[in-house]
CSV table of C-alpha atoms in Angstrom, one decimal:
chain,number,residue,atom,x,y,z
A,1,MET,CA,-64.5,-23.1,-70.3
A,2,LYS,CA,-60.8,-24.6,-71.1
A,3,ARG,CA,-57.8,-23.5,-69.4
A,4,ASN,CA,-54.8,-22.3,-71.5
A,5,SER,CA,-52.1,-24.8,-71.2
A,6,LYS,CA,-49.5,-21.9,-71.9
A,7,THR,CA,-50.9,-20.4,-68.7
A,8,GLU,CA,-50.6,-23.6,-66.6
A,9,MET,CA,-46.9,-24.3,-67.7
A,10,THR,CA,-46.2,-20.9,-66.5
A,11,ALA,CA,-47.8,-21.7,-63.0
A,12,VAL,CA,-45.9,-24.9,-62.6
A,13,ARG,CA,-43.0,-23.3,-63.7
A,14,LEU,CA,-43.4,-20.5,-60.8
A,15,ARG,CA,-44.3,-23.2,-58.2
A,16,TRP,CA,-40.8,-24.8,-58.7
A,17,GLN,CA,-39.0,-21.6,-59.0
A,18,ARG,CA,-40.7,-20.7,-55.7
A,19,PHE,CA,-39.8,-24.4,-54.4
A,20,TRP,CA,-36.0,-24.1,-55.4
A,21,HIS,CA,-35.6,-21.0,-54.0
A,22,TYR,CA,-36.2,-22.0,-50.3
A,23,ALA,CA,-34.6,-25.5,-50.9
A,24,ARG,CA,-31.5,-24.5,-52.6
A,25,PRO,CA,-30.1,-23.3,-49.3
A,26,ILE,CA,-31.0,-26.3,-47.4
A,27,ALA,CA,-29.6,-28.5,-50.2
A,28,ALA,CA,-26.3,-26.6,-50.3
A,29,TRP,CA,-26.1,-26.7,-46.3
A,30,LEU,CA,-26.4,-30.7,-46.3
A,31,LEU,CA,-24.1,-30.9,-49.0
A,32,SER,CA,-21.8,-28.7,-47.2
A,33,ILE,CA,-22.3,-30.8,-44.2
A,34,GLY,CA,-21.7,-34.2,-46.1
A,35,LEU,CA,-18.5,-32.8,-47.7
A,36,VAL,CA,-17.1,-31.8,-44.2
A,37,ALA,CA,-17.7,-34.9,-42.9
A,38,LEU,CA,-16.4,-36.7,-45.5
A,39,VAL,CA,-13.3,-34.8,-45.0
A,40,VAL,CA,-13.2,-35.3,-41.5
A,41,VAL,CA,-13.6,-39.2,-41.9
A,42,LEU,CA,-10.9,-39.3,-44.4
A,43,ALA,CA,-8.6,-36.8,-42.0
A,44,VAL,CA,-9.6,-39.1,-39.0
A,45,ARG,CA,-8.5,-42.4,-41.0
A,46,PHE,CA,-5.3,-40.6,-42.1
A,47,VAL,CA,-4.2,-40.0,-38.5
A,48,VAL,CA,-5.3,-43.3,-37.3
A,49,SER,CA,-3.2,-44.8,-39.9
A,50,HIS,CA,-0.2,-42.9,-40.0
A,51,TYR,CA,0.1,-41.5,-36.5
A,52,VAL,CA,-1.8,-43.6,-33.7
A,53,SER,CA,-2.2,-47.1,-35.4
A,54,ALA,CA,0.8,-49.9,-34.6
A,55,VAL,CA,4.4,-49.3,-36.4
A,56,ASP,CA,4.1,-52.7,-37.5
A,57,PRO,CA,1.2,-55.1,-36.8
A,58,ASP,CA,3.1,-58.2,-37.7
A,59,ASP,CA,6.1,-57.6,-35.4
A,60,PRO,CA,4.8,-59.0,-31.5
A,61,THR,CA,8.5,-59.0,-30.4
A,62,PRO,CA,8.4,-57.5,-26.7
A,63,TYR,CA,10.8,-54.5,-25.8
A,64,GLU,CA,11.7,-53.7,-22.2
A,65,VAL,CA,10.7,-50.3,-21.1
A,66,VAL,CA,11.5,-48.2,-18.2
A,67,ILE,CA,9.6,-45.1,-17.1
A,68,PRO,CA,11.3,-43.7,-14.3
A,69,GLN,CA,9.1,-41.6,-11.5
A,70,ASN,CA,7.7,-38.3,-12.3
A,71,THR,CA,8.4,-38.5,-16.0
A,72,SER,CA,6.2,-35.9,-18.1
A,73,ALA,CA,4.2,-37.3,-20.9
A,74,GLY,CA,6.4,-35.6,-23.3
A,75,ARG,CA,9.4,-37.6,-22.1
A,76,ILE,CA,7.4,-40.8,-22.0
A,77,ALA,CA,6.8,-40.2,-25.7
A,78,ASP,CA,10.6,-40.0,-26.5
A,79,ILE,CA,11.6,-42.8,-24.4
A,80,LEU,CA,8.8,-44.7,-26.5
A,81,TYR,CA,9.8,-43.1,-29.6
A,82,HIS,CA,13.8,-44.8,-29.1
A,83,ALA,CA,12.9,-47.6,-27.2
A,84,CYS,CA,14.3,-50.1,-30.0
A,85,GLY,CA,17.4,-48.0,-30.8
A,86,GLU,CA,18.3,-44.9,-32.6
A,87,ASP,CA,18.3,-46.7,-36.0
A,88,GLU,CA,15.2,-48.8,-35.8
A,89,PRO,CA,11.6,-47.5,-35.4
A,90,GLY,CA,10.2,-47.1,-32.1
A,91,LEU,CA,7.0,-48.2,-30.5
A,92,ILE,CA,5.3,-45.0,-31.3
A,93,VAL,CA,5.3,-43.4,-34.7
A,94,SER,CA,6.2,-40.0,-33.3
A,95,SER,CA,6.4,-38.4,-30.1
A,96,ALA,CA,4.1,-35.8,-31.0
A,97,SER,CA,1.3,-37.7,-32.0
A,98,PHE,CA,1.6,-39.7,-28.5
A,99,LYS,CA,1.4,-36.3,-26.6
A,100,ILE,CA,-1.3,-34.9,-28.8
A,101,TYR,CA,-3.4,-38.2,-28.1
A,102,VAL,CA,-2.8,-38.3,-24.4
A,103,ASP,CA,-3.9,-34.6,-24.1
A,104,PHE,CA,-7.0,-35.2,-26.0
A,105,VAL,CA,-8.0,-38.1,-23.8
A,106,GLY,CA,-7.2,-36.7,-20.7
A,107,LYS,CA,-4.3,-39.1,-20.0
A,108,ALA,CA,-1.4,-37.1,-19.9
A,109,ASN,CA,-1.4,-37.0,-16.0
A,110,SER,CA,-2.6,-40.6,-15.4
A,111,LEU,CA,0.7,-42.5,-17.3
A,112,LYS,CA,2.5,-44.4,-14.2
A,113,ALA,CA,6.2,-45.0,-14.0
A,114,GLY,CA,7.3,-48.8,-14.0
A,115,THR,CA,8.7,-51.3,-16.0
A,116,TYR,CA,6.9,-52.5,-19.2
A,117,ARG,CA,7.2,-55.2,-22.0
A,118,LEU,CA,5.6,-53.1,-24.9
A,119,SER,CA,5.8,-54.3,-28.8
A,120,LYS,CA,5.7,-52.7,-32.3
A,121,ASN,CA,2.3,-54.2,-33.0
A,122,MET,CA,0.2,-52.3,-30.1
A,123,THR,CA,-1.6,-49.0,-31.0
A,124,ILE,CA,-1.1,-45.9,-29.2
A,125,PRO,CA,-4.3,-46.2,-27.3
A,126,GLU,CA,-3.3,-49.7,-26.4
A,127,ILE,CA,0.2,-48.6,-24.9
A,128,VAL,CA,-1.5,-45.4,-22.9
A,129,ASP,CA,-4.2,-48.1,-21.5
A,130,VAL,CA,-1.2,-50.2,-20.1
A,131,LEU,CA,0.8,-47.1,-19.1
A,132,ALA,CA,-2.2,-45.5,-16.9
A,133,GLU,CA,-2.8,-48.9,-15.4
A,134,GLY,CA,0.8,-48.9,-14.0
A,135,ASN,CA,3.5,-51.6,-13.5
A,136,PRO,CA,5.4,-51.5,-10.5
A,137,ALA,CA,9.3,-51.6,-10.4
A,138,ARG,CA,10.6,-55.3,-10.5
A,139,ARG,CA,13.7,-56.1,-8.8
A,140,THR,CA,16.6,-57.2,-11.5
A,141,THR,CA,20.0,-59.1,-11.5
A,142,ARG,CA,22.6,-59.6,-13.8
A,143,LEU,CA,22.9,-62.9,-15.8
A,144,VAL,CA,26.3,-63.3,-17.8
A,145,VAL,CA,26.0,-65.9,-20.9
A,146,THR,CA,29.6,-66.4,-21.9
A,147,GLU,CA,30.3,-67.6,-25.5
A,148,GLY,CA,29.8,-71.5,-26.2
A,149,LYS,CA,27.5,-72.2,-23.4
A,150,THR,CA,25.1,-74.8,-24.1
A,151,VAL,CA,21.4,-74.4,-23.4
A,152,GLU,CA,22.0,-76.9,-20.5
A,153,GLU,CA,24.9,-74.5,-19.1
A,154,ILE,CA,22.7,-71.7,-19.3
A,155,ALA,CA,19.9,-73.0,-17.5
A,156,LYS,CA,22.6,-74.3,-14.8
A,157,SER,CA,23.9,-70.5,-14.6
A,158,ILE,CA,20.2,-69.7,-14.0
A,159,ARG,CA,19.6,-72.4,-11.6
A,160,ASP,CA,22.7,-71.3,-9.5
A,161,ASN,CA,21.7,-67.6,-9.7
A,162,GLY,CA,20.4,-67.0,-6.3
A,163,ASP,CA,18.0,-63.9,-7.6
A,164,ILE,CA,16.4,-65.5,-10.4
A,165,GLN,CA,13.3,-67.4,-9.3
A,166,THR,CA,12.7,-69.1,-12.7
A,167,ASP,CA,12.3,-72.6,-12.9
A,168,ALA,CA,15.4,-73.9,-14.8
A,169,ASP,CA,13.5,-77.3,-15.7
A,170,ALA,CA,10.6,-75.4,-17.4
A,171,PHE,CA,13.4,-73.1,-19.1
A,172,LEU,CA,15.0,-76.4,-20.9
A,173,ALA,CA,11.5,-77.7,-21.5
A,174,LEU,CA,10.7,-74.2,-23.5
A,175,CYS,CA,13.8,-74.6,-25.3
A,176,ARG,CA,12.7,-77.8,-26.9
A,177,ASP,CA,9.2,-76.4,-27.9
A,178,ALA,CA,9.4,-75.0,-31.3
A,179,ALA,CA,5.7,-73.8,-31.3
A,180,ALA,CA,6.3,-71.9,-28.7
A,181,PHE,CA,8.7,-69.3,-30.7
A,182,GLN,CA,7.2,-69.4,-34.0
A,183,LYS,CA,7.0,-65.7,-34.1
A,184,TYR,CA,10.8,-65.5,-34.8
A,185,PRO,CA,11.5,-66.0,-38.3
A,186,PHE,CA,14.8,-67.7,-37.7
A,187,ILE,CA,13.2,-70.3,-35.2
A,188,ALA,CA,10.1,-70.8,-37.7
A,189,GLU,CA,12.0,-71.9,-40.5
A,190,LEU,CA,14.4,-74.3,-38.7
A,191,PRO,CA,14.7,-77.6,-40.6
A,192,ASN,CA,14.2,-80.9,-38.6
A,193,ALA,CA,13.4,-78.6,-35.5
A,194,GLY,CA,11.7,-82.0,-34.0
A,195,ASP,CA,14.7,-84.0,-33.8
A,196,ARG,CA,17.0,-81.5,-32.3
A,197,ARG,CA,18.3,-82.1,-28.5
A,198,TYR,CA,16.8,-78.3,-28.2
A,199,VAL,CA,15.3,-76.4,-30.9
A,200,LEU,CA,16.6,-73.1,-29.5
A,201,GLU,CA,20.6,-74.4,-29.1
A,202,GLY,CA,22.7,-71.9,-31.2
A,203,TYR,CA,20.3,-68.8,-31.0
A,204,LEU,CA,20.4,-67.6,-27.1
A,205,PHE,CA,22.6,-65.1,-28.0
A,206,PRO,CA,25.9,-64.6,-25.5
A,207,ASP,CA,25.8,-61.4,-23.6
A,208,THR,CA,25.0,-59.8,-20.3
A,209,TYR,CA,21.7,-59.4,-19.4
A,210,GLU,CA,19.5,-57.5,-16.7
A,211,ILE,CA,17.1,-59.8,-15.8
A,212,PHE,CA,14.0,-59.5,-13.6
A,213,THR,CA,14.1,-61.7,-10.4
A,214,ASP,CA,10.4,-62.9,-11.3
A,215,SER,CA,10.9,-63.3,-14.8
A,216,THR,CA,9.0,-66.3,-16.5
A,217,PRO,CA,11.3,-68.6,-18.6
A,218,GLU,CA,9.4,-67.0,-21.7
A,219,GLU,CA,10.4,-63.8,-20.8
A,220,ILE,CA,14.4,-64.6,-20.4
A,221,LEU,CA,14.4,-66.3,-23.8
A,222,ASP,CA,12.7,-63.3,-25.4
A,223,LYS,CA,15.9,-61.6,-24.4
A,224,PHE,CA,18.1,-64.0,-25.9
A,225,LEU,CA,16.2,-64.2,-29.0
A,226,THR,CA,15.6,-60.6,-29.4
A,227,ARG,CA,19.3,-60.0,-29.0
A,228,TYR,CA,20.2,-62.7,-31.6
A,229,TYR,CA,17.7,-60.9,-33.9
A,230,GLU,CA,19.9,-57.7,-33.2
A,231,VAL,CA,22.8,-58.9,-34.1
A,232,TYR,CA,22.5,-61.2,-36.8
A,233,THR,CA,22.8,-58.4,-39.6
A,234,GLY,CA,21.6,-57.9,-43.1
A,235,GLU,CA,25.3,-57.9,-43.9
A,236,TRP,CA,25.7,-61.5,-42.5
A,237,VAL,CA,22.6,-63.1,-44.3
A,238,SER,CA,24.0,-61.6,-47.4
A,239,ARG,CA,27.3,-63.1,-46.8
A,240,ALA,CA,25.6,-66.6,-46.4
A,241,GLU,CA,24.2,-66.4,-49.3
A,242,GLU,CA,27.1,-66.2,-51.2
A,243,LEU,CA,28.4,-69.0,-49.6
A,244,ASP,CA,25.7,-71.0,-50.3
A,245,MET,CA,24.8,-71.4,-46.8
A,246,THR,CA,21.3,-70.9,-44.6
A,247,ARG,CA,21.5,-69.2,-41.5
A,248,ASP,CA,21.3,-72.8,-39.6
A,249,GLN,CA,24.3,-73.9,-41.3
A,250,VAL,CA,26.0,-70.7,-40.5
A,251,MET,CA,25.0,-70.8,-36.6
A,252,THR,CA,25.8,-74.5,-36.6
A,253,LEU,CA,29.3,-74.3,-38.1
A,254,ALA,CA,29.7,-71.1,-35.8
A,255,SER,CA,28.7,-73.7,-32.8
A,256,ILE,CA,31.4,-75.8,-33.6
A,257,ILE,CA,34.3,-73.3,-34.2
A,258,GLU,CA,33.1,-71.9,-30.9
A,259,ARG,CA,33.8,-75.2,-28.8
A,260,GLU,CA,36.8,-76.0,-31.1
A,261,ALA,CA,39.0,-72.9,-30.7
A,262,SER,CA,40.0,-71.5,-27.5
A,263,VAL,CA,42.1,-68.2,-28.6
A,264,PRO,CA,40.9,-65.8,-31.3
A,265,GLU,CA,43.3,-66.1,-34.0
A,266,ASP,CA,42.4,-69.7,-34.4
A,267,PHE,CA,38.8,-69.0,-35.1
A,268,SER,CA,38.9,-68.1,-38.6
A,269,LYS,CA,41.3,-71.2,-39.1
A,270,VAL,CA,39.3,-73.7,-37.9
A,271,SER,CA,36.3,-72.3,-39.9
A,272,ALA,CA,38.7,-72.7,-43.0
A,273,VAL,CA,39.5,-76.0,-42.2
A,274,PHE,CA,35.9,-77.1,-41.9
A,275,HIS,CA,34.9,-75.6,-45.2
A,276,ASN,CA,37.7,-77.4,-47.0
A,277,ARG,CA,36.8,-80.6,-45.7
A,278,LEU,CA,33.1,-79.8,-46.5
A,279,SER,CA,34.0,-78.8,-49.9
A,280,LYS,CA,35.8,-82.2,-50.4
A,281,GLY,CA,33.1,-84.1,-49.1
A,282,MET,CA,34.9,-85.4,-46.0
A,283,LYS,CA,33.4,-85.7,-42.3
A,284,LEU,CA,33.8,-83.0,-40.0
A,285,GLU,CA,35.3,-85.1,-37.3
A,286,SER,CA,35.0,-82.6,-34.8
A,287,CYS,CA,35.5,-83.7,-31.1
A,288,ALA,CA,33.2,-81.1,-30.2
A,289,THR,CA,30.3,-82.6,-31.6
A,290,LEU,CA,31.2,-85.8,-29.2
A,291,ASN,CA,31.6,-83.8,-25.9
A,292,TYR,CA,28.1,-82.5,-26.9
A,293,ILE,CA,26.5,-86.0,-27.4
A,294,THR,CA,28.4,-87.7,-24.2
A,295,GLY,CA,28.3,-84.3,-22.0
A,296,GLN,CA,32.1,-84.9,-21.5
A,297,ASP,CA,34.3,-82.3,-22.4
A,298,ARG,CA,37.5,-84.3,-23.2
A,299,TYR,CA,40.4,-84.3,-25.6
A,300,THR,CA,40.4,-88.3,-26.7
A,301,PHE,CA,37.3,-90.5,-27.5
A,302,THR,CA,37.3,-94.4,-27.8
A,303,ALA,CA,36.5,-95.7,-31.2
A,304,ASP,CA,32.9,-97.0,-29.4
A,305,GLU,CA,32.2,-93.4,-28.7
A,306,MET,CA,33.2,-91.9,-32.3
A,307,ALA,CA,30.5,-94.6,-33.5
A,308,ILE,CA,27.6,-93.2,-31.1
A,309,VAL,CA,24.7,-93.2,-33.3
A,310,SER,CA,23.5,-89.5,-33.3
A,311,SER,CA,22.7,-87.1,-35.7
A,312,TYR,CA,25.0,-84.8,-33.9
A,313,ASN,CA,28.1,-87.2,-34.5
A,314,THR,CA,30.2,-85.8,-37.4
A,315,TYR,CA,32.6,-88.7,-37.2
A,316,LEU,CA,29.7,-91.0,-38.1
A,317,ASN,CA,27.7,-88.7,-40.2
A,318,ASP,CA,28.9,-86.6,-43.7
A,319,GLY,CA,28.2,-82.8,-43.4
A,320,LEU,CA,27.2,-80.7,-40.5
A,321,PRO,CA,25.1,-82.2,-37.8
A,322,ILE,CA,21.4,-81.7,-37.3
A,323,GLY,CA,21.9,-78.2,-35.4
A,324,PRO,CA,24.2,-75.9,-33.5
A,325,ILE,CA,25.8,-77.6,-30.5
A,326,SER,CA,26.3,-74.4,-28.6
A,327,ASN,CA,25.6,-70.8,-28.5
A,328,PRO,CA,28.3,-69.0,-30.5
A,329,GLY,CA,29.3,-65.6,-29.8
A,330,ALA,CA,29.6,-62.9,-33.0
A,331,ALA,CA,33.6,-63.9,-33.5
A,332,ALA,CA,32.7,-67.5,-34.1
A,333,ILE,CA,29.8,-66.5,-36.4
A,334,LEU,CA,32.0,-64.2,-38.3
A,335,ALA,CA,34.5,-67.0,-38.4
A,336,ALA,CA,31.8,-69.2,-39.9
A,337,LEU,CA,31.2,-66.7,-42.5
A,338,TYR,CA,34.7,-65.4,-43.3
A,339,PRO,CA,37.2,-68.5,-43.1
A,340,ASN,CA,40.8,-67.7,-43.4
A,341,GLU,CA,41.7,-67.2,-46.9
A,342,GLU,CA,45.2,-68.4,-46.7
A,343,TYR,CA,44.2,-71.4,-45.0
A,344,LEU,CA,41.4,-72.2,-47.5
A,345,GLU,CA,43.5,-71.6,-50.6
A,346,GLU,CA,46.6,-73.8,-49.0
A,347,GLY,CA,44.2,-76.5,-48.1
A,348,TYR,CA,44.3,-77.1,-44.7
A,349,LEU,CA,42.4,-80.0,-43.4
A,350,TYR,CA,43.4,-80.9,-40.1
A,351,PHE,CA,44.0,-79.6,-36.6
A,352,CYS,CA,44.6,-80.9,-32.8
A,353,ASN,CA,45.4,-79.4,-29.5
A,354,GLY,CA,48.7,-78.7,-28.6
A,355,ASN,CA,49.8,-78.7,-25.2
A,356,PRO,CA,47.3,-77.2,-23.1
A,357,LYS,CA,49.6,-76.2,-20.3
A,358,GLU,CA,51.7,-74.0,-22.4
A,359,SER,CA,49.1,-72.7,-24.9
A,360,ARG,CA,45.6,-72.9,-26.1
A,361,ALA,CA,46.3,-72.3,-29.6
A,362,LEU,CA,45.9,-75.5,-32.2
A,363,ILE,CA,48.3,-76.9,-34.4
A,364,PHE,CA,47.2,-76.9,-37.7
A,365,SER,CA,48.3,-79.3,-40.9
A,366,LYS,CA,47.6,-80.0,-44.6
A,367,THR,CA,48.0,-83.6,-44.9
A,368,TYR,CA,46.9,-86.7,-42.7
A,369,GLU,CA,50.7,-87.8,-42.1
A,370,GLU,CA,51.4,-84.3,-40.7
A,371,HIS,CA,48.5,-84.4,-38.5
A,372,GLN,CA,49.3,-87.8,-37.3
A,373,GLU,CA,52.6,-86.6,-36.2
A,374,ASN,CA,51.3,-83.8,-34.7
A,375,VAL,CA,49.1,-86.0,-32.9
A,376,GLU,CA,51.5,-88.3,-31.6
A,377,ARG,CA,53.7,-85.3,-30.2
A,378,TYR,CA,51.1,-84.0,-28.0
A,379,ARG,CA,48.9,-86.8,-27.2
A,380,GLN,CA,50.8,-86.9,-24.0
A,381,TYR,CA,49.3,-83.7,-22.9
A,382,TRP,CA,45.7,-84.5,-23.3
A,383,ASN,CA,45.1,-86.5,-20.4
């Protein structure tokens, strides 16, 4: 006997309804679990990317961080957050995220006192691992780098310091190695770096530094270069662009000004003379560059010395030398960027020393004839 097709369809529908009656709660439960998992994954990714990951994955600049004895996790978080200065992003995105993380992983009481070198490209887990491993306090000493010192003079200061264990010769070798400091954009972009006496000449910023007595040459140079990076502001970058000068040209000119001028009021005047000579296509004829070549600090030079073949010789070559001849301070850099307006407009082109026993101020003139008269008047005091 044949079945009624309508009856069969009804039976199938009833079976599906019965199946869906039991399956629907399971499907809803699985869907809910999936949505919760998705939300959790998205939330974790958000937290990691905004609160746990590195502040700047591309910035390996080391910062010195000192954690005193008996410092709480909350206080350590504050130290890390403000480690790079009040106006700069810290080593962590927020103090709260650091505190939550160390509590979550159970390391809040495992963070050790000491002196650490940390950077913005480190994540919170990486920083916590370093602090948990510990780093005993290191003995420090003071190193004073005065304006206008050369790389070799700084190396001598390191050698003469009785506490610093760094090899001064290794320090000098590193100052020639451009490849070792490519993480600093202002070094990476230097033209003709391989032809310079010292690649880092001009960029070891003069200041008073606290140096670990067991510092490596790299650690000391990182301190100098990091300080330079902090000091050379965006305003100076913009001003250099207004003058159509590169950063390296500014530093090269500043290094000459630093060695030529001895009194503060002369810095911008010397700068004006050099700017005027550059704009007229005249040679700078700076004795400071001959001092750098010969290693002798003198007022006068022979014709043979002025003819020494060197890319630093401004008596022989047009324009600026191949690179800086000293490490200038902020005053000299400002002078290079902002030459004396009066001396610019009136066209001063020359200067010479006066009587050093009476004054370190320079004698300026507009014409070669005036300059020669000044030279004849004061030459007797230069030996």
